[in-house]
Short mmCIF file of C-alpha atoms and ligand atoms in Angstrom, two decimals:
data_model
loop_
_atom_site.label_atom_id
_atom_site.label_comp_id
_atom_site.label_asym_id
_atom_site.label_seq_id
_atom_site.Cartn_x
_atom_site.Cartn_y
_atom_site.Cartn_z
CA MET A 13 24.93 4.69 -21.91
CA LYS A 14 26.36 7.84 -21.22
CA ARG A 15 22.88 9.49 -19.96
CA ARG A 16 22.40 6.38 -17.94
CA LYS A 17 25.79 6.59 -16.17
CA PHE A 18 25.11 10.36 -15.46
CA LEU A 19 21.70 9.69 -13.97
CA GLN A 20 23.40 6.92 -11.94
CA ASN A 21 26.00 9.28 -10.71
CA ALA A 22 23.54 12.21 -10.18
CA SER A 23 21.62 9.43 -7.93
CA LEU A 24 24.73 8.60 -6.21
CA SER A 25 25.39 12.12 -5.01
CA SER A 26 21.88 12.80 -4.26
CA LEU A 27 21.69 9.52 -2.18
CA GLY A 28 23.97 10.45 0.24
CA VAL A 29 21.11 9.71 2.94
CA VAL A 30 20.35 6.27 1.12
CA ALA A 31 23.77 5.00 1.21
CA SER A 32 24.22 5.55 5.07
CA ALA A 33 20.75 4.30 5.77
CA SER A 34 21.51 1.27 4.00
CA VAL A 35 24.23 0.77 6.36
CA ILE A 36 21.61 0.69 9.10
CA GLY A 37 19.52 -1.55 7.36
CA CYS A 38 22.46 -4.03 7.05
CA LYS A 39 23.44 -3.97 10.50
CA ASN A 40 19.76 -5.18 11.37
CA SER A 41 19.59 -7.76 8.71
CA THR A 42 19.55 -11.20 9.69
CA LYS A 43 21.23 -12.59 6.48
CA ASN A 44 20.67 -10.81 3.44
CA LYS A 45 22.95 -7.83 2.13
CA GLY A 46 21.01 -4.76 2.10
CA ALA A 47 17.87 -6.09 3.16
CA TYR A 48 16.01 -5.35 6.39
CA THR A 49 14.64 -8.22 8.21
CA SER A 50 13.92 -8.52 11.63
CA GLY A 51 13.25 -11.91 12.67
CA ASN A 52 9.87 -13.28 13.37
CA LEU A 53 8.30 -10.22 15.12
CA ALA A 54 5.13 -9.07 13.67
CA ILE A 55 5.60 -5.54 13.09
CA LYS A 56 2.70 -3.38 12.53
CA PRO A 57 1.81 -0.93 11.30
CA ILE A 58 4.29 -0.79 8.40
CA VAL A 59 4.58 0.80 5.19
CA ILE A 60 7.31 0.13 2.58
CA ALA A 61 7.38 1.84 -1.02
CA THR A 62 9.75 1.79 -3.90
CA TRP A 63 12.33 4.54 -4.38
CA GLU A 64 13.07 7.69 -2.20
CA THR A 65 9.37 8.45 -1.30
CA PRO A 66 9.46 9.58 2.42
CA ASN A 67 6.76 11.94 1.94
CA ALA A 68 4.59 9.36 0.58
CA THR A 69 5.30 6.82 3.33
CA ALA A 70 5.08 9.57 6.02
CA LYS A 71 1.31 10.04 4.73
CA ALA A 72 0.50 6.42 4.82
CA TRP A 73 2.24 6.22 8.33
CA GLU A 74 0.05 9.16 9.50
CA VAL A 75 -3.18 7.22 8.16
CA LEU A 76 -2.00 3.93 10.09
CA GLN A 77 -1.29 5.77 13.20
CA ASN A 78 -4.55 7.19 13.24
CA GLY A 79 -6.11 3.73 13.14
CA GLY A 80 -6.94 3.95 9.29
CA THR A 81 -6.76 0.78 7.21
CA ALA A 82 -3.86 -0.30 5.15
CA LEU A 83 -6.00 0.52 1.88
CA ASP A 84 -6.54 4.03 2.76
CA ALA A 85 -2.91 4.43 3.85
CA VAL A 86 -1.67 3.01 0.45
CA GLU A 87 -4.12 5.17 -1.40
CA GLN A 88 -3.36 8.54 0.46
CA GLY A 89 0.50 7.83 0.38
CA CYS A 90 0.76 7.13 -3.33
CA MET A 91 -1.67 10.58 -4.09
CA ILE A 92 1.33 12.33 -2.45
CA GLU A 93 3.83 11.26 -5.36
CA GLU A 94 0.81 11.59 -8.03
CA ALA A 95 0.49 15.33 -6.98
CA ASP A 96 4.19 16.01 -6.92
CA VAL A 97 5.28 17.50 -10.29
CA LYS A 98 8.83 17.12 -9.47
CA ASN A 99 8.33 13.38 -10.00
CA PHE A 100 8.68 12.70 -13.67
CA SER A 101 7.32 8.95 -13.45
CA VAL A 102 3.97 9.46 -11.47
CA GLY A 103 0.80 11.47 -11.93
CA LYS A 104 0.85 15.26 -12.86
CA GLY A 105 4.12 16.15 -14.26
CA GLY A 106 4.84 12.64 -15.48
CA LEU A 107 7.01 12.24 -18.63
CA PRO A 108 4.73 12.01 -21.70
CA ASP A 109 4.36 9.40 -24.59
CA ARG A 110 6.11 10.01 -27.95
CA ASP A 111 3.09 12.15 -29.14
CA GLY A 112 3.26 14.30 -26.11
CA ASN A 113 0.43 12.61 -24.12
CA VAL A 114 0.84 11.98 -20.37
CA THR A 115 -1.12 8.62 -19.96
CA LEU A 116 -1.38 6.90 -16.46
CA ASP A 117 -1.73 3.43 -15.04
CA ALA A 118 -2.43 2.35 -11.70
CA CYS A 119 -3.96 -0.43 -9.33
CA ILE A 120 -4.96 -1.19 -6.07
CA MET A 121 -5.44 -4.33 -4.10
CA ASP A 122 -7.16 -4.88 -0.69
CA LYS A 123 -7.01 -7.47 2.35
CA ASP A 124 -9.80 -9.34 0.81
CA GLY A 125 -8.16 -9.79 -2.63
CA ASN A 126 -10.26 -7.24 -4.54
CA TYR A 127 -8.49 -5.42 -7.09
CA GLY A 128 -9.18 -2.42 -9.25
CA ALA A 129 -7.08 -0.72 -12.05
CA VAL A 130 -7.26 1.80 -14.64
CA MET A 131 -4.97 2.06 -17.41
CA TYR A 132 -4.02 4.65 -20.21
CA VAL A 133 -5.81 7.55 -18.41
CA GLN A 134 -5.29 11.10 -19.51
CA ASN A 135 -6.23 14.27 -17.66
CA ILE A 136 -6.58 12.96 -14.13
CA THR A 137 -4.12 13.24 -11.49
CA HIS A 138 -5.13 10.87 -8.87
CA VAL A 139 -5.46 7.69 -10.76
CA ILE A 140 -4.90 5.49 -7.59
CA SER A 141 -8.05 6.72 -6.30
CA LEU A 142 -9.89 6.15 -9.62
CA ALA A 143 -8.72 2.66 -9.46
CA ARG A 144 -10.15 2.36 -6.00
CA LYS A 145 -13.41 3.54 -7.32
CA VAL A 146 -13.29 0.94 -10.10
CA MET A 147 -12.80 -1.61 -7.47
CA GLU A 148 -15.53 -0.45 -5.12
CA LYS A 149 -18.33 0.98 -7.32
CA THR A 150 -18.12 -0.97 -10.62
CA PRO A 151 -18.97 -4.57 -11.46
CA HIS A 152 -15.61 -4.72 -13.10
CA VAL A 153 -11.77 -4.48 -12.21
CA ILE A 154 -10.37 -2.54 -14.88
CA LEU A 155 -11.26 0.47 -16.87
CA THR A 156 -9.04 1.81 -19.42
CA GLY A 157 -8.77 5.18 -21.73
CA LYS A 158 -11.72 7.16 -22.44
CA GLY A 159 -14.01 4.94 -20.53
CA ALA A 160 -12.04 5.26 -17.41
CA GLU A 161 -11.59 9.01 -17.79
CA LYS A 162 -15.61 9.30 -18.22
CA PHE A 163 -15.94 7.10 -15.28
CA GLY A 164 -13.54 9.57 -13.26
CA TYR A 165 -15.64 12.70 -14.22
CA GLU A 166 -18.82 10.98 -13.26
CA GLN A 167 -17.33 10.37 -9.94
CA GLY A 168 -16.18 13.92 -9.53
CA PHE A 169 -12.57 13.78 -10.52
CA LYS A 170 -11.36 17.04 -11.92
CA LYS A 171 -10.11 17.25 -15.35
CA GLU A 172 -6.59 18.50 -15.57
CA ASN A 173 -3.74 19.11 -17.80
CA LEU A 174 -0.91 16.75 -16.72
CA LEU A 175 1.99 17.75 -18.98
CA THR A 176 3.83 20.40 -17.06
CA GLU A 177 6.16 22.99 -18.67
CA SER A 178 9.24 20.91 -17.52
CA SER A 179 8.03 17.63 -18.90
CA LYS A 180 7.03 19.38 -22.11
CA LYS A 181 10.36 20.66 -22.48
CA ALA A 182 12.05 17.39 -21.68
CA TRP A 183 9.90 15.69 -24.23
CA LYS A 184 10.55 18.35 -27.14
CA LYS A 185 14.29 17.96 -26.31
CA TRP A 186 13.88 14.11 -26.71
CA LYS A 187 12.02 14.58 -29.96
CA GLU A 188 15.26 16.11 -31.37
CA THR A 189 16.46 12.63 -31.54
CA SER A 190 13.44 10.62 -30.85
CA GLN A 191 15.76 7.75 -29.73
CA TYR A 192 13.87 5.38 -27.79
CA LYS A 193 15.95 4.14 -24.73
CA PRO A 194 14.26 3.58 -21.45
CA ILE A 195 16.33 5.22 -18.80
CA ILE A 196 16.79 3.36 -15.64
CA ASN A 197 16.71 4.93 -12.24
CA ILE A 198 15.16 8.19 -13.17
CA GLU A 199 16.77 10.42 -10.55
CA ASN A 200 16.05 8.82 -7.45
CA HIS A 201 12.20 8.36 -7.62
CA ASP A 202 10.17 6.63 -10.14
CA THR A 203 7.04 4.61 -10.18
CA ILE A 204 5.70 4.20 -6.71
CA GLY A 205 4.37 0.81 -5.53
CA MET A 206 3.48 0.68 -1.91
CA LEU A 207 2.64 -2.16 0.49
CA ALA A 208 1.40 -1.43 4.07
CA ILE A 209 0.13 -3.45 7.21
CA ASP A 210 -2.27 -1.81 9.40
CA THR A 211 -2.69 -2.16 13.18
CA LYS A 212 -5.20 -4.91 12.65
CA GLY A 213 -2.39 -6.95 10.77
CA ASP A 214 -4.22 -6.48 7.41
CA ILE A 215 -2.26 -5.88 4.24
CA SER A 216 -3.00 -3.90 1.03
CA GLY A 217 -1.02 -2.35 -1.78
CA ALA A 218 -1.01 0.14 -4.56
CA CYS A 219 0.95 1.11 -7.63
CA THR A 220 0.91 4.30 -9.70
CA THR A 221 2.88 5.66 -12.97
CA SER A 222 3.09 7.55 -15.86
CA GLY A 223 4.75 4.34 -17.49
CA LEU A 224 7.95 4.56 -19.29
CA ALA A 225 8.86 8.17 -20.75
CA TYR A 226 8.34 8.50 -24.49
CA LYS A 227 6.58 4.97 -25.03
CA MET A 228 4.29 4.29 -27.88
CA ALA A 229 0.80 5.76 -27.67
CA GLY A 230 -1.38 3.00 -26.20
CA ARG A 231 1.45 1.21 -24.25
CA VAL A 232 0.38 -0.03 -20.81
CA GLY A 233 3.21 -1.69 -18.60
CA ASP A 234 3.05 -3.94 -15.64
CA SER A 235 2.03 -1.38 -13.05
CA PRO A 236 -1.64 -1.70 -13.22
CA ILE A 237 -1.57 -5.49 -14.01
CA ILE A 238 -2.75 -7.98 -11.27
CA GLY A 239 0.08 -10.18 -10.23
CA SER A 240 2.65 -8.17 -12.33
CA GLY A 241 3.22 -4.75 -10.76
CA LEU A 242 1.40 -5.73 -7.62
CA PHE A 243 -0.09 -8.52 -5.86
CA ILE A 244 -1.35 -8.97 -2.34
CA ASP A 245 -2.49 -12.04 -0.47
CA ASN A 246 -3.43 -10.91 3.23
CA GLU A 247 -2.39 -14.63 4.35
CA ILE A 248 0.94 -14.40 3.09
CA GLY A 249 1.95 -10.87 2.36
CA GLY A 250 2.48 -8.52 -0.82
CA ALA A 251 4.98 -7.40 -3.49
CA THR A 252 5.12 -4.77 -6.00
CA ALA A 253 7.60 -3.68 -8.93
CA THR A 254 9.20 -0.85 -10.57
CA GLY A 255 11.38 -0.72 -13.94
CA MET A 256 10.82 -2.16 -17.20
CA GLY A 257 7.47 -3.35 -17.19
CA GLU A 258 7.54 -5.59 -20.19
CA GLU A 259 9.92 -8.00 -18.22
CA VAL A 260 8.03 -7.85 -15.02
CA LEU A 261 4.89 -8.71 -17.08
CA LYS A 262 6.49 -11.94 -18.80
CA THR A 263 7.22 -13.32 -15.44
CA VAL A 264 4.27 -12.11 -13.39
CA GLY A 265 6.72 -11.03 -10.90
CA SER A 266 4.81 -9.72 -8.09
CA PHE A 267 2.51 -13.01 -7.82
CA LEU A 268 5.58 -15.07 -8.29
CA ILE A 269 7.15 -13.20 -5.04
CA VAL A 270 4.10 -13.98 -2.91
CA GLU A 271 3.75 -17.32 -3.91
CA LEU A 272 7.43 -17.97 -3.22
CA MET A 273 6.99 -16.67 0.15
CA ARG A 274 3.89 -18.99 0.66
CA GLN A 275 6.27 -21.67 -0.14
CA GLY A 276 8.56 -20.55 2.92
CA LYS A 277 11.08 -17.87 1.31
CA THR A 278 11.55 -14.78 3.20
CA PRO A 279 10.66 -11.72 1.23
CA GLN A 280 14.31 -11.10 0.62
CA GLU A 281 14.85 -14.44 -1.02
CA ALA A 282 11.59 -14.41 -3.05
CA CYS A 283 12.51 -10.88 -4.38
CA GLU A 284 16.01 -12.36 -5.54
CA GLU A 285 14.41 -15.17 -7.07
CA ALA A 286 12.04 -13.24 -9.11
CA VAL A 287 14.92 -10.85 -10.34
CA ARG A 288 17.13 -13.96 -11.19
CA ARG A 289 14.16 -15.41 -13.20
CA ILE A 290 14.04 -12.10 -15.22
CA VAL A 291 17.75 -12.06 -15.81
CA LYS A 292 17.78 -15.66 -16.79
CA LYS A 293 15.10 -15.30 -19.46
CA SER A 294 16.83 -12.17 -20.84
CA GLY A 295 19.99 -13.59 -22.26
CA ASP A 296 22.25 -10.50 -22.25
CA ARG A 297 19.48 -7.95 -22.45
CA PHE A 298 19.22 -7.41 -18.80
CA LYS A 299 22.27 -5.05 -19.10
CA ASP A 300 19.84 -2.67 -20.48
CA PHE A 301 16.97 -2.49 -18.23
CA GLN A 302 16.24 -2.14 -14.64
CA VAL A 303 13.64 -4.05 -12.67
CA GLY A 304 13.35 -3.73 -8.94
CA PHE A 305 10.98 -5.47 -6.37
CA ILE A 306 9.87 -5.01 -2.90
CA ALA A 307 8.11 -7.26 -0.81
CA ILE A 308 6.53 -7.75 2.64
CA ASN A 309 5.26 -10.85 4.41
CA LYS A 310 2.53 -11.23 7.40
CA GLN A 311 5.21 -10.66 9.96
CA GLY A 312 6.12 -7.28 8.52
CA GLU A 313 9.64 -8.52 7.22
CA THR A 314 10.63 -6.82 4.21
CA GLY A 315 12.64 -7.52 1.32
CA ALA A 316 13.82 -5.80 -1.84
CA TYR A 317 16.12 -6.57 -4.78
CA CYS A 318 17.04 -5.23 -8.26
CA ILE A 319 19.15 -5.91 -11.33
CA HIS A 320 21.15 -2.83 -11.32
CA GLU A 321 22.47 -0.79 -8.54
CA TRP A 322 20.69 2.46 -7.07
CA PHE A 323 17.28 1.22 -6.67
CA SER A 324 16.18 2.17 -3.19
CA TYR A 325 13.17 1.93 -1.09
CA THR A 326 11.68 3.53 1.87
CA VAL A 327 10.37 1.90 5.14
CA TYR A 328 8.25 3.65 7.69
CA LYS A 329 7.98 1.36 10.95
CA GLN A 330 8.46 1.79 14.54
CA GLY A 331 8.24 5.69 14.07
CA GLU A 332 11.11 5.64 11.90
CA ASN A 333 10.98 6.77 8.14
CA LYS A 334 14.17 5.69 6.30
CA ASN A 335 15.31 5.18 2.99
CA TYR A 336 17.46 1.99 2.04
CA LYS A 337 19.54 0.94 -0.90
CA SER A 338 18.63 -2.03 -2.54
CA SER A 339 20.75 -5.01 -3.01
CA PHE A 340 21.22 -5.96 -6.66
CA TYR A 341 22.26 -8.59 -9.09
CA ASN A 342 24.52 -7.04 -11.65
CA LYS A 343 27.79 -6.72 -9.83
CA ALA A 344 29.90 -6.30 -13.26
C1 SD4 B 521 6.13 0.43 -16.42
N1 SD4 B 521 7.03 -0.30 -14.47
O1 SD4 B 521 5.19 1.13 -16.86
C2 SD4 B 521 6.56 0.95 -15.20
C3 SD4 B 521 7.50 1.97 -15.12
C4 SD4 B 521 8.29 2.02 -14.00
O2 SD4 B 521 10.41 2.72 -12.95
O3 SD4 B 521 8.40 1.27 -13.13
N2 SD4 B 521 9.54 2.75 -14.17
O4 SD4 B 521 6.65 -0.35 -16.99
#
């Protein structure tokens, strides 16, 4: 509890920008607190990503501004976080499992409903690109572990040691107690899920993570699983998740959000319903884990909701790259 509090407080001070940005978001919001909605205008291009990831959204925006596809934008945006060794939840520098191995999960989905994913991949930084290769170059949709790695090397991916000195140090410290307690809101960035609409109005999404720190060897979360960590339907919109993957998986959260939008809910309303469903099913357990969702619809309206305070998301649209604090369920 103490460590979590500390991390939340640490986030609080470093999120000064976030807090003020959220005020702007609220001002423009049509009805939902903390959400950014903007009537029925079709806003494009637009990028939305989980957490405070302005460099990633800026990269994706650059791709879109140059007429690139939403698929290229989300891939290249996510690659920024994968290469950032200061992000302890994604790519190189990600915190390892309890045996000290960094294992990555990622998936990508395009406007035609194509999907590619890799799970439990070691030694390759850009697993989002590997997931895209699975989607485009194989007859399959998922490759895992050694097979995914082998395919990666065949495709020209570099073999790298993903365990940085600081992640190794953190793991050694963790081993002193070996207490497994997933930490919510690691600093102010975490797994990156990204959704984009390009200038043609087509939607794609991507999600990449090193999963939960100190997880059991072999564990895979929601992030690479279609419908859970990510779902895109180009007619309706898209959604992506961050947080405790086990809980997202059990409610197929991202698919649920897209289906709720199909039934007429706004992205904000859909994210709220998905979080409420997880909370309801969890009894009292929700107090100990975080889940956050972001969503976008075909009009470029966005939504975000989480269980506990301090989840944030970044939106790049109309030339502005801003981080917003998500509204949240647990006011206790
Ligand atoms: C997982 N959902 O592996 C990921 C982890 C995450 O914020 O998003 N952390 O369960």
